[in-house]
CSV table of C-alpha atoms and ligand atoms in Angstrom, one decimal:
chain,number,residue,atom,x,y,z
A,1,MET,CA,29.6,11.0,-33.0
A,2,LYS,CA,27.1,10.2,-29.9
A,3,ASN,CA,23.5,10.8,-30.2
A,4,ILE,CA,22.1,13.9,-28.0
A,5,LEU,CA,19.6,12.3,-25.7
A,6,PRO,CA,17.8,15.2,-23.3
A,7,PHE,CA,16.7,14.1,-19.7
A,8,VAL,CA,14.0,16.6,-18.7
A,9,CYS,CA,12.9,17.1,-15.3
A,10,PRO,CA,11.8,19.5,-12.7
A,11,HIS,CA,14.4,22.0,-12.1
A,12,ALA,CA,16.8,22.0,-9.4
A,13,TRP,CA,15.4,18.4,-8.8
A,14,SER,CA,17.7,17.0,-6.4
A,15,GLN,CA,18.0,13.5,-7.9
A,16,ALA,CA,18.7,14.7,-11.4
A,17,GLN,CA,22.6,14.6,-11.8
A,18,LEU,CA,22.3,10.8,-10.3
A,19,TRP,CA,19.9,10.0,-12.8
A,20,VAL,CA,21.7,11.4,-15.6
A,21,SER,CA,24.9,9.5,-14.3
A,22,ALA,CA,22.5,6.2,-14.1
A,23,LEU,CA,21.5,6.3,-17.8
A,24,GLN,CA,24.9,7.7,-18.9
A,25,ALA,CA,26.5,4.7,-17.4
A,26,ALA,CA,23.4,2.1,-19.1
A,27,MET,CA,24.2,3.7,-22.7
A,28,PRO,CA,27.7,4.7,-23.3
A,29,GLU,CA,26.7,5.3,-27.1
A,30,GLU,CA,24.4,8.2,-26.1
A,31,HIS,CA,25.1,11.6,-24.6
A,32,ILE,CA,22.8,12.4,-21.9
A,33,VAL,CA,22.4,16.0,-20.8
A,34,LEU,CA,20.0,18.1,-19.1
A,35,LEU,CA,17.6,20.3,-21.2
A,36,ASN,CA,19.4,23.4,-19.8
A,37,GLU,CA,22.6,22.5,-21.6
A,38,LEU,CA,21.0,21.9,-25.0
A,39,ASN,CA,21.5,24.6,-27.9
A,40,ILE,CA,18.5,25.3,-29.9
A,41,LYS,CA,19.8,23.4,-32.7
A,42,GLU,CA,20.4,20.5,-30.6
A,43,ARG,CA,16.8,20.8,-29.2
A,44,THR,CA,15.8,20.9,-32.6
A,45,ALA,CA,17.3,17.7,-33.5
A,46,CYS,CA,15.9,15.4,-30.9
A,47,GLU,CA,13.3,13.1,-31.7
A,48,VAL,CA,13.2,10.9,-28.3
A,49,ALA,CA,13.8,12.3,-24.8
A,50,ILE,CA,13.7,10.7,-21.0
A,51,VAL,CA,11.5,12.1,-18.8
A,52,ALA,CA,10.5,12.3,-14.8
A,53,ASN,CA,7.7,14.4,-14.3
A,54,PRO,CA,9.0,17.0,-17.0
A,55,ASP,CA,7.3,20.6,-17.0
A,56,PRO,CA,5.1,20.6,-20.3
A,57,ASN,CA,7.0,23.8,-21.2
A,58,ASP,CA,10.0,22.1,-21.3
A,59,LEU,CA,9.2,19.6,-23.7
A,60,LYS,CA,7.9,22.1,-25.7
A,61,GLN,CA,11.5,23.5,-26.1
A,62,LEU,CA,11.8,20.2,-28.2
A,63,PRO,CA,9.6,20.8,-31.0
A,64,ASN,CA,10.6,17.5,-33.1
A,65,LEU,CA,10.3,14.8,-30.4
A,66,LYS,CA,8.1,11.7,-31.6
A,67,TRP,CA,8.6,10.1,-28.0
A,68,VAL,CA,9.4,10.3,-24.7
A,69,HIS,CA,10.6,7.6,-22.2
A,70,SER,CA,9.3,8.1,-18.7
A,71,VAL,CA,11.6,6.6,-16.0
A,72,TRP,CA,8.5,6.4,-13.8
A,73,ALA,CA,5.6,3.5,-14.3
A,74,GLY,CA,2.5,6.0,-13.5
A,75,VAL,CA,2.3,8.8,-16.2
A,76,GLU,CA,-1.2,10.3,-15.6
A,77,ARG,CA,0.0,13.8,-15.0
A,78,LEU,CA,2.1,13.6,-18.1
A,79,MET,CA,-0.8,12.5,-20.1
A,80,ALA,CA,-2.9,15.2,-18.6
A,81,ASP,CA,-0.2,17.7,-19.7
A,82,LEU,CA,0.2,16.5,-23.0
A,83,ASP,CA,-3.2,17.7,-24.5
A,84,HIS,CA,-1.4,20.2,-26.8
A,85,ASN,CA,0.6,17.4,-28.7
A,86,PRO,CA,-1.3,14.7,-29.3
A,87,GLN,CA,1.1,13.0,-31.5
A,88,LEU,CA,3.7,12.5,-28.8
A,89,LYS,CA,3.9,9.2,-27.7
A,90,VAL,CA,4.5,8.1,-24.1
A,91,VAL,CA,6.4,4.7,-23.3
A,92,ARG,CA,6.2,4.5,-19.5
A,93,LEU,CA,8.7,2.3,-17.3
A,94,ILE,CA,7.8,-1.6,-17.0
A,95,ASP,CA,10.4,-3.0,-15.1
A,96,PRO,CA,10.3,-6.6,-13.5
A,97,GLN,CA,12.3,-5.1,-10.5
A,98,LEU,CA,9.7,-2.8,-9.8
A,99,ALA,CA,7.0,-5.3,-10.2
A,100,ALA,CA,8.8,-7.6,-7.5
A,101,THR,CA,9.3,-4.4,-5.1
A,102,MET,CA,5.8,-3.5,-5.2
A,103,ALA,CA,4.5,-7.4,-5.0
A,104,GLU,CA,6.6,-7.6,-1.9
A,105,ALA,CA,5.3,-4.2,-0.4
A,106,VAL,CA,2.0,-6.0,-0.9
A,107,VAL,CA,2.6,-9.1,0.6
A,108,ALA,CA,4.3,-7.2,3.5
A,109,TRP,CA,1.4,-4.7,4.0
A,110,THR,CA,-1.5,-7.5,3.6
A,111,LEU,CA,0.5,-10.0,6.6
A,112,TYR,CA,0.2,-6.5,8.6
A,113,LEU,CA,-3.2,-6.2,8.0
A,114,HIS,CA,-3.9,-10.2,7.9
A,115,ARG,CA,-1.9,-10.4,11.4
A,116,ASP,CA,-4.0,-7.6,13.1
A,117,MET,CA,-0.7,-5.3,13.1
A,118,PRO,CA,-2.4,-2.2,14.1
A,119,LEU,CA,-4.6,-3.6,16.5
A,120,TYR,CA,-1.6,-5.1,18.4
A,121,ALA,CA,0.0,-1.9,18.3
A,122,ARG,CA,-2.8,-0.2,20.0
A,123,GLN,CA,-2.9,-2.7,22.5
A,124,GLN,CA,0.9,-2.4,23.3
A,125,ARG,CA,0.1,1.4,23.4
A,126,ASN,CA,-2.3,0.7,26.2
A,127,LYS,CA,-0.6,-2.1,27.8
A,128,GLN,CA,-3.3,-4.6,27.0
A,129,TRP,CA,-2.5,-8.5,26.9
A,130,LEU,CA,-5.3,-9.8,24.8
A,131,GLU,CA,-5.0,-12.6,22.5
A,132,HIS,CA,-7.7,-12.4,19.2
A,133,GLU,CA,-8.8,-15.2,16.9
A,134,TYR,CA,-7.0,-16.4,14.3
A,135,THR,CA,-7.4,-16.9,10.6
A,136,PRO,CA,-5.9,-18.5,8.3
A,137,ALA,CA,-4.4,-17.2,5.1
A,138,GLU,CA,-6.0,-19.8,3.3
A,139,GLU,CA,-9.6,-18.7,4.5
A,140,LYS,CA,-9.3,-15.1,3.7
A,141,THR,CA,-9.5,-13.3,0.1
A,142,VAL,CA,-7.4,-10.6,-1.1
A,143,SER,CA,-8.8,-9.0,-4.4
A,144,ILE,CA,-6.4,-6.8,-6.7
A,145,LEU,CA,-8.1,-3.8,-8.6
A,146,GLY,CA,-5.7,-3.8,-12.0
A,147,LEU,CA,-4.0,-6.8,-13.1
A,148,GLY,CA,-1.3,-5.4,-15.2
A,149,GLU,CA,2.5,-5.3,-14.9
A,150,LEU,CA,1.9,-4.6,-10.8
A,151,GLY,CA,-1.3,-6.4,-9.9
A,152,LEU,CA,-0.1,-9.7,-11.7
A,153,ALA,CA,3.3,-9.8,-9.8
A,154,ALA,CA,1.1,-9.2,-6.5
A,155,ALA,CA,-1.2,-11.7,-7.6
A,156,VAL,CA,1.2,-14.2,-8.0
A,157,LYS,CA,3.3,-13.8,-4.6
A,158,LEU,CA,0.0,-13.4,-2.4
A,159,LYS,CA,-0.8,-16.8,-3.9
A,160,ALA,CA,2.3,-17.9,-2.8
A,161,VAL,CA,1.6,-16.9,0.6
A,162,GLY,CA,-1.8,-19.0,1.0
A,163,PHE,CA,-4.5,-16.6,0.6
A,164,LYS,CA,-7.3,-17.2,-2.2
A,165,VAL,CA,-6.3,-14.6,-5.0
A,166,CYS,CA,-9.1,-12.3,-7.0
A,167,GLY,CA,-8.1,-9.6,-9.5
A,168,TRP,CA,-10.4,-7.0,-11.5
A,169,SER,CA,-9.3,-5.7,-14.7
A,170,ARG,CA,-10.6,-3.8,-17.8
A,171,SER,CA,-10.3,-6.7,-20.0
A,172,GLN,CA,-11.3,-10.2,-19.4
A,173,LYS,CA,-8.5,-12.6,-18.1
A,174,SER,CA,-7.8,-16.2,-17.5
A,175,ILE,CA,-4.8,-16.6,-15.3
A,176,ASP,CA,-4.2,-20.1,-12.9
A,177,ASN,CA,-5.1,-20.0,-9.3
A,178,ILE,CA,-6.4,-16.3,-9.5
A,179,GLN,CA,-10.2,-15.9,-9.4
A,180,CYS,CA,-10.3,-12.9,-12.8
A,181,TYR,CA,-13.2,-10.5,-12.9
A,182,TYR,CA,-14.1,-7.7,-15.2
A,183,GLY,CA,-16.7,-5.0,-16.0
A,184,ASP,CA,-19.2,-3.6,-13.1
A,185,ASN,CA,-21.0,-6.9,-12.0
A,186,GLY,CA,-17.2,-8.8,-12.0
A,187,LEU,CA,-16.5,-5.8,-9.4
A,188,LEU,CA,-20.0,-6.6,-7.8
A,189,GLU,CA,-19.5,-10.5,-6.9
A,190,MET,CA,-15.6,-9.4,-6.4
A,191,LEU,CA,-16.0,-6.6,-3.7
A,192,ALA,CA,-18.8,-8.9,-1.9
A,193,LYS,CA,-16.1,-11.5,-0.7
A,194,THR,CA,-13.2,-9.6,-0.4
A,195,ASP,CA,-11.2,-9.5,2.8
A,196,PHE,CA,-8.3,-6.9,1.8
A,197,LEU,CA,-8.4,-5.0,-1.4
A,198,ILE,CA,-5.6,-4.0,-2.9
A,199,CYS,CA,-5.5,-0.8,-5.2
A,200,LEU,CA,-3.1,-1.1,-8.2
A,201,LEU,CA,-4.8,0.9,-10.9
A,202,PRO,CA,-3.6,3.4,-13.2
A,203,LEU,CA,-5.3,7.0,-12.4
A,204,THR,CA,-7.2,7.7,-15.6
A,205,PRO,CA,-10.3,9.5,-16.4
A,206,GLN,CA,-12.3,6.2,-15.6
A,207,THR,CA,-10.8,5.4,-12.5
A,208,LYS,CA,-10.8,8.9,-10.7
A,209,ASN,CA,-13.0,8.4,-7.8
A,210,LEU,CA,-13.9,4.7,-8.5
A,211,ILE,CA,-13.5,4.1,-4.9
A,212,ASN,CA,-16.5,5.9,-3.3
A,213,HIS,CA,-19.7,5.8,-1.4
A,214,ASN,CA,-21.4,3.0,-4.2
A,215,PHE,CA,-18.1,1.1,-4.2
A,216,PHE,CA,-18.1,0.8,-0.4
A,217,SER,CA,-21.2,-0.1,-0.4
A,218,MET,CA,-20.3,-3.3,-2.7
A,219,LEU,CA,-17.4,-4.4,-0.6
A,220,LYS,CA,-17.7,-6.7,2.6
A,221,LYS,CA,-18.2,-5.0,5.6
A,222,GLN,CA,-15.0,-4.9,7.9
A,223,ALA,CA,-12.9,-5.7,4.8
A,224,SER,CA,-9.5,-3.6,5.1
A,225,LEU,CA,-8.1,-1.4,1.8
A,226,ILE,CA,-4.2,-1.0,0.7
A,227,ASN,CA,-4.1,1.6,-1.8
A,228,PHE,CA,-0.6,1.7,-3.7
A,229,GLY,CA,-1.9,3.3,-7.0
A,230,ARG,CA,-2.8,6.6,-7.2
A,231,GLY,CA,-4.8,9.0,-4.3
A,232,ALA,CA,-7.1,10.5,-6.7
A,233,ILE,CA,-8.8,7.1,-7.3
A,234,ILE,CA,-10.2,7.3,-3.9
A,235,ASP,CA,-13.1,9.7,-3.1
A,236,ASP,CA,-11.6,10.8,0.3
A,237,ASP,CA,-14.7,11.7,2.1
A,238,ALA,CA,-16.5,8.5,1.3
A,239,LEU,CA,-13.0,6.7,2.6
A,240,LYS,CA,-13.5,9.2,5.8
A,241,GLN,CA,-17.1,7.9,6.0
A,242,THR,CA,-16.7,4.4,5.4
A,243,LEU,CA,-14.0,4.2,8.4
A,244,ASP,CA,-16.0,6.2,10.8
A,245,PHE,CA,-18.8,4.2,10.5
A,246,GLU,CA,-16.4,1.1,10.4
A,247,HIS,CA,-17.9,-0.7,7.3
A,248,LEU,CA,-14.2,-0.5,6.4
A,249,ALA,CA,-11.6,-2.1,9.0
A,250,HIS,CA,-8.7,-0.1,8.0
A,251,ALA,CA,-6.8,1.5,5.2
A,252,VAL,CA,-2.9,1.3,4.3
A,253,LEU,CA,-2.3,4.5,2.1
A,254,ASP,CA,0.8,5.1,0.2
A,255,VAL,CA,-0.5,7.8,-2.2
A,256,PHE,CA,-2.9,10.6,-1.6
A,257,HIS,CA,-4.7,13.3,-3.8
A,258,GLN,CA,-2.0,15.7,-2.5
A,259,GLU,CA,1.7,14.9,-2.0
A,260,PRO,CA,3.3,15.2,0.7
A,261,LEU,CA,-0.1,14.9,2.5
A,262,SER,CA,-0.9,18.4,4.2
A,263,GLN,CA,-0.2,18.8,8.1
A,264,ASP,CA,-3.9,19.3,8.8
A,265,SER,CA,-5.2,16.2,6.6
A,266,TRP,CA,-7.5,13.8,8.7
A,267,HIS,CA,-5.2,10.8,7.6
A,268,TRP,CA,-2.4,11.5,9.7
A,269,THR,CA,-4.5,11.0,13.2
A,270,HIS,CA,-7.2,8.4,12.1
A,271,GLN,CA,-6.8,5.3,14.1
A,272,ASN,CA,-7.3,3.1,11.1
A,273,VAL,CA,-5.3,4.7,8.8
A,274,THR,CA,-1.7,3.9,8.4
A,275,VAL,CA,-0.2,6.6,6.3
A,276,LEU,CA,3.2,5.6,3.8
A,277,PRO,CA,5.0,8.6,2.1
A,278,HIS,CA,4.7,7.3,-1.3
A,279,ILE,CA,7.1,4.4,-0.7
A,280,SER,CA,5.7,1.4,-1.8
A,281,ALA,CA,7.8,0.8,-4.9
A,282,PRO,CA,10.3,3.1,-5.4
A,283,THR,CA,11.9,3.0,-9.0
A,284,ASN,CA,15.4,1.4,-9.0
A,285,ARG,CA,18.0,4.1,-11.0
A,286,LYS,CA,20.0,1.4,-11.7
A,287,THR,CA,17.2,-1.6,-13.6
A,288,ALA,CA,15.1,1.5,-14.9
A,289,SER,CA,18.4,3.0,-16.8
A,290,ALA,CA,18.9,-0.7,-18.4
A,291,ILE,CA,15.3,-1.0,-19.5
A,292,VAL,CA,15.4,2.6,-20.6
A,293,ALA,CA,18.5,2.1,-22.6
A,294,LYS,CA,17.4,-1.2,-24.1
A,295,ASN,CA,14.6,0.2,-25.8
A,296,ILE,CA,16.5,3.8,-27.2
A,297,GLN,CA,18.9,1.4,-28.3
A,298,GLN,CA,16.3,-0.7,-30.5
A,299,TYR,CA,14.9,2.8,-31.6
A,300,ARG,CA,18.5,4.0,-32.9
A,301,ILE,CA,18.6,0.4,-34.8
A,302,ASN,CA,15.2,0.0,-36.8
A,303,GLY,CA,13.1,3.1,-35.6
A,304,THR,CA,10.8,1.1,-33.3
A,305,ILE,CA,9.1,2.7,-30.5
A,306,PRO,CA,8.0,0.3,-27.5
A,307,LYS,CA,4.4,-0.3,-26.5
A,308,TYR,CA,3.4,3.3,-25.7
A,309,VAL,CA,0.2,5.0,-23.4
A,310,ASP,CA,-3.2,5.0,-25.4
A,311,ARG,CA,-4.4,8.5,-25.4
A,312,LYS,CA,-8.1,7.0,-25.3
A,313,THR,CA,-7.9,4.6,-22.0
A,314,GLY,CA,-5.0,6.8,-20.4
A,315,TYR,CA,-2.8,3.8,-19.5
H,401,NAP,P1,-0.5,-1.6,-16.1
H,401,NAP,O1,0.3,-2.2,-16.6
H,401,NAP,O2,-0.9,-0.6,-17.3
H,401,NAP,O3,-2.0,-2.6,-15.3
H,401,NAP,C1,-3.2,-1.4,-15.3
H,401,NAP,C2,-4.1,-2.7,-14.6
H,401,NAP,O4,-5.3,-1.7,-14.6
H,401,NAP,C3,-4.4,-3.4,-16.0
H,401,NAP,O5,-5.0,-4.7,-15.6
H,401,NAP,C4,-5.9,-3.0,-16.8
H,401,NAP,O6,-6.9,-3.7,-17.3
H,401,NAP,C5,-6.2,-2.1,-15.1
H,401,NAP,N1,-7.6,-1.3,-15.8
H,401,NAP,C6,-7.2,0.5,-16.2
H,401,NAP,N2,-8.3,0.8,-15.9
H,401,NAP,C7,-9.3,-0.1,-15.8
H,401,NAP,C8,-10.3,0.3,-15.5
H,401,NAP,N3,-11.0,1.6,-16.1
H,401,NAP,N4,-11.2,-0.7,-14.9
H,401,NAP,C9,-10.4,-1.8,-14.7
H,401,NAP,N5,-9.5,-2.2,-14.9
H,401,NAP,C10,-8.6,-1.0,-15.1
H,401,NAP,O7,0.0,-0.6,-14.8
H,401,NAP,P2,0.8,-0.9,-13.9
H,401,NAP,O8,2.3,-1.2,-14.4
H,401,NAP,O9,0.3,-2.8,-13.3
H,401,NAP,O10,1.0,0.1,-12.9
H,401,NAP,C11,-0.2,0.4,-12.1
H,401,NAP,C12,0.0,1.8,-11.2
H,401,NAP,O11,0.6,1.8,-10.1
H,401,NAP,C13,0.7,3.0,-11.8
H,401,NAP,O12,-0.2,3.4,-13.2
H,401,NAP,C14,1.0,3.6,-10.9
H,401,NAP,O13,0.1,4.8,-10.7
H,401,NAP,C15,0.9,3.1,-9.7
H,401,NAP,N6,1.9,2.9,-8.8
H,401,NAP,C16,2.7,3.1,-7.9
H,401,NAP,C17,3.6,3.0,-7.2
H,401,NAP,C18,3.9,3.4,-5.8
H,401,NAP,O14,4.9,3.6,-5.2
H,401,NAP,N7,2.8,3.7,-5.2
H,401,NAP,C19,5.3,2.8,-8.1
H,401,NAP,C20,4.6,2.2,-9.4
H,401,NAP,C21,3.1,2.5,-10.1
H,401,NAP,P3,-6.6,-4.4,-18.2
H,401,NAP,O15,-5.2,-5.4,-18.1
H,401,NAP,O16,-7.7,-5.2,-19.1
H,401,NAP,O17,-6.1,-3.5,-19.4
């Protein structure tokens, strides 16, 4: 008989059935079902579930859950919602395809800034024919906040383009051709020489509002920022002031405190902001399902739960 494996996601989510189908195709030995299709006995028997932004009340319907596998890489909302259940382990998606997609986005939007595309687009709107000085990539420093699954893949691709690449993480690291920093002093040193700053940090109690007035004061004047991590890592008032005072040249923002971005938000119309609707690295249903399938299969064979989120650090 097949094991029952619930997929828990927001009710009436438009992608729910697509995910159920992709997960089912990746693990024919399991029976993937939405939570509302399970009776009480079946719910009680579940030790593992696959989740995508689940309602915490839905997870409470599975009283014997040991762990959940998220199909997203960022799990801060899930972690915040699970305070009531300190034993439940959360496994987040680690997918090389996702890392490659993010690295591609990082290279694309770094080149957008490096080759002055916002400026030339503005000039075109004003019918202005004006050349600006070109600086080779080799003379520009790109710094990445976060050298995890996504940050490291981005660093390698940026290096291949020719940039000088730095990275900042919580622990000390040594990576070929990437200048690695950690801690407050490391951050200070790195920011002072940064031309393009990429945020690929997870949102945790430590990183919330990390990019604030004090942070911007350490950043090289006329640097630009790309935030592909989470909106709440940036203090938005500090960002606006830093842009208005032209200390920061441009911000490419893919993530916001509130998503979708509200119609009256200042970001939409700020001439030095590029707004993206959280598109830098969408999860690939097929590759993600294959990874989840492998992890579930291992658990069914010998009870191994993959590396899970550390409750203390929040990532
Ligand atoms: P990860 O593998 O957990 O890497 C996190 C990195 O951040 C690690 O290098 C870690 O340092 C560092 N870090 C964490 N807290 C820190 C702190 N307080 N100070 C300094 N460094 C810190 O995460 P990932 O898979 O690369 O994903 C990163 C984030 O990207 C996700 O959490 C998610 O929010 C976001 N994301 C966005 C999109 C999008 O479409 N915009 C898509 C996917 C993911 P150590 O190496 O020392 O542990």
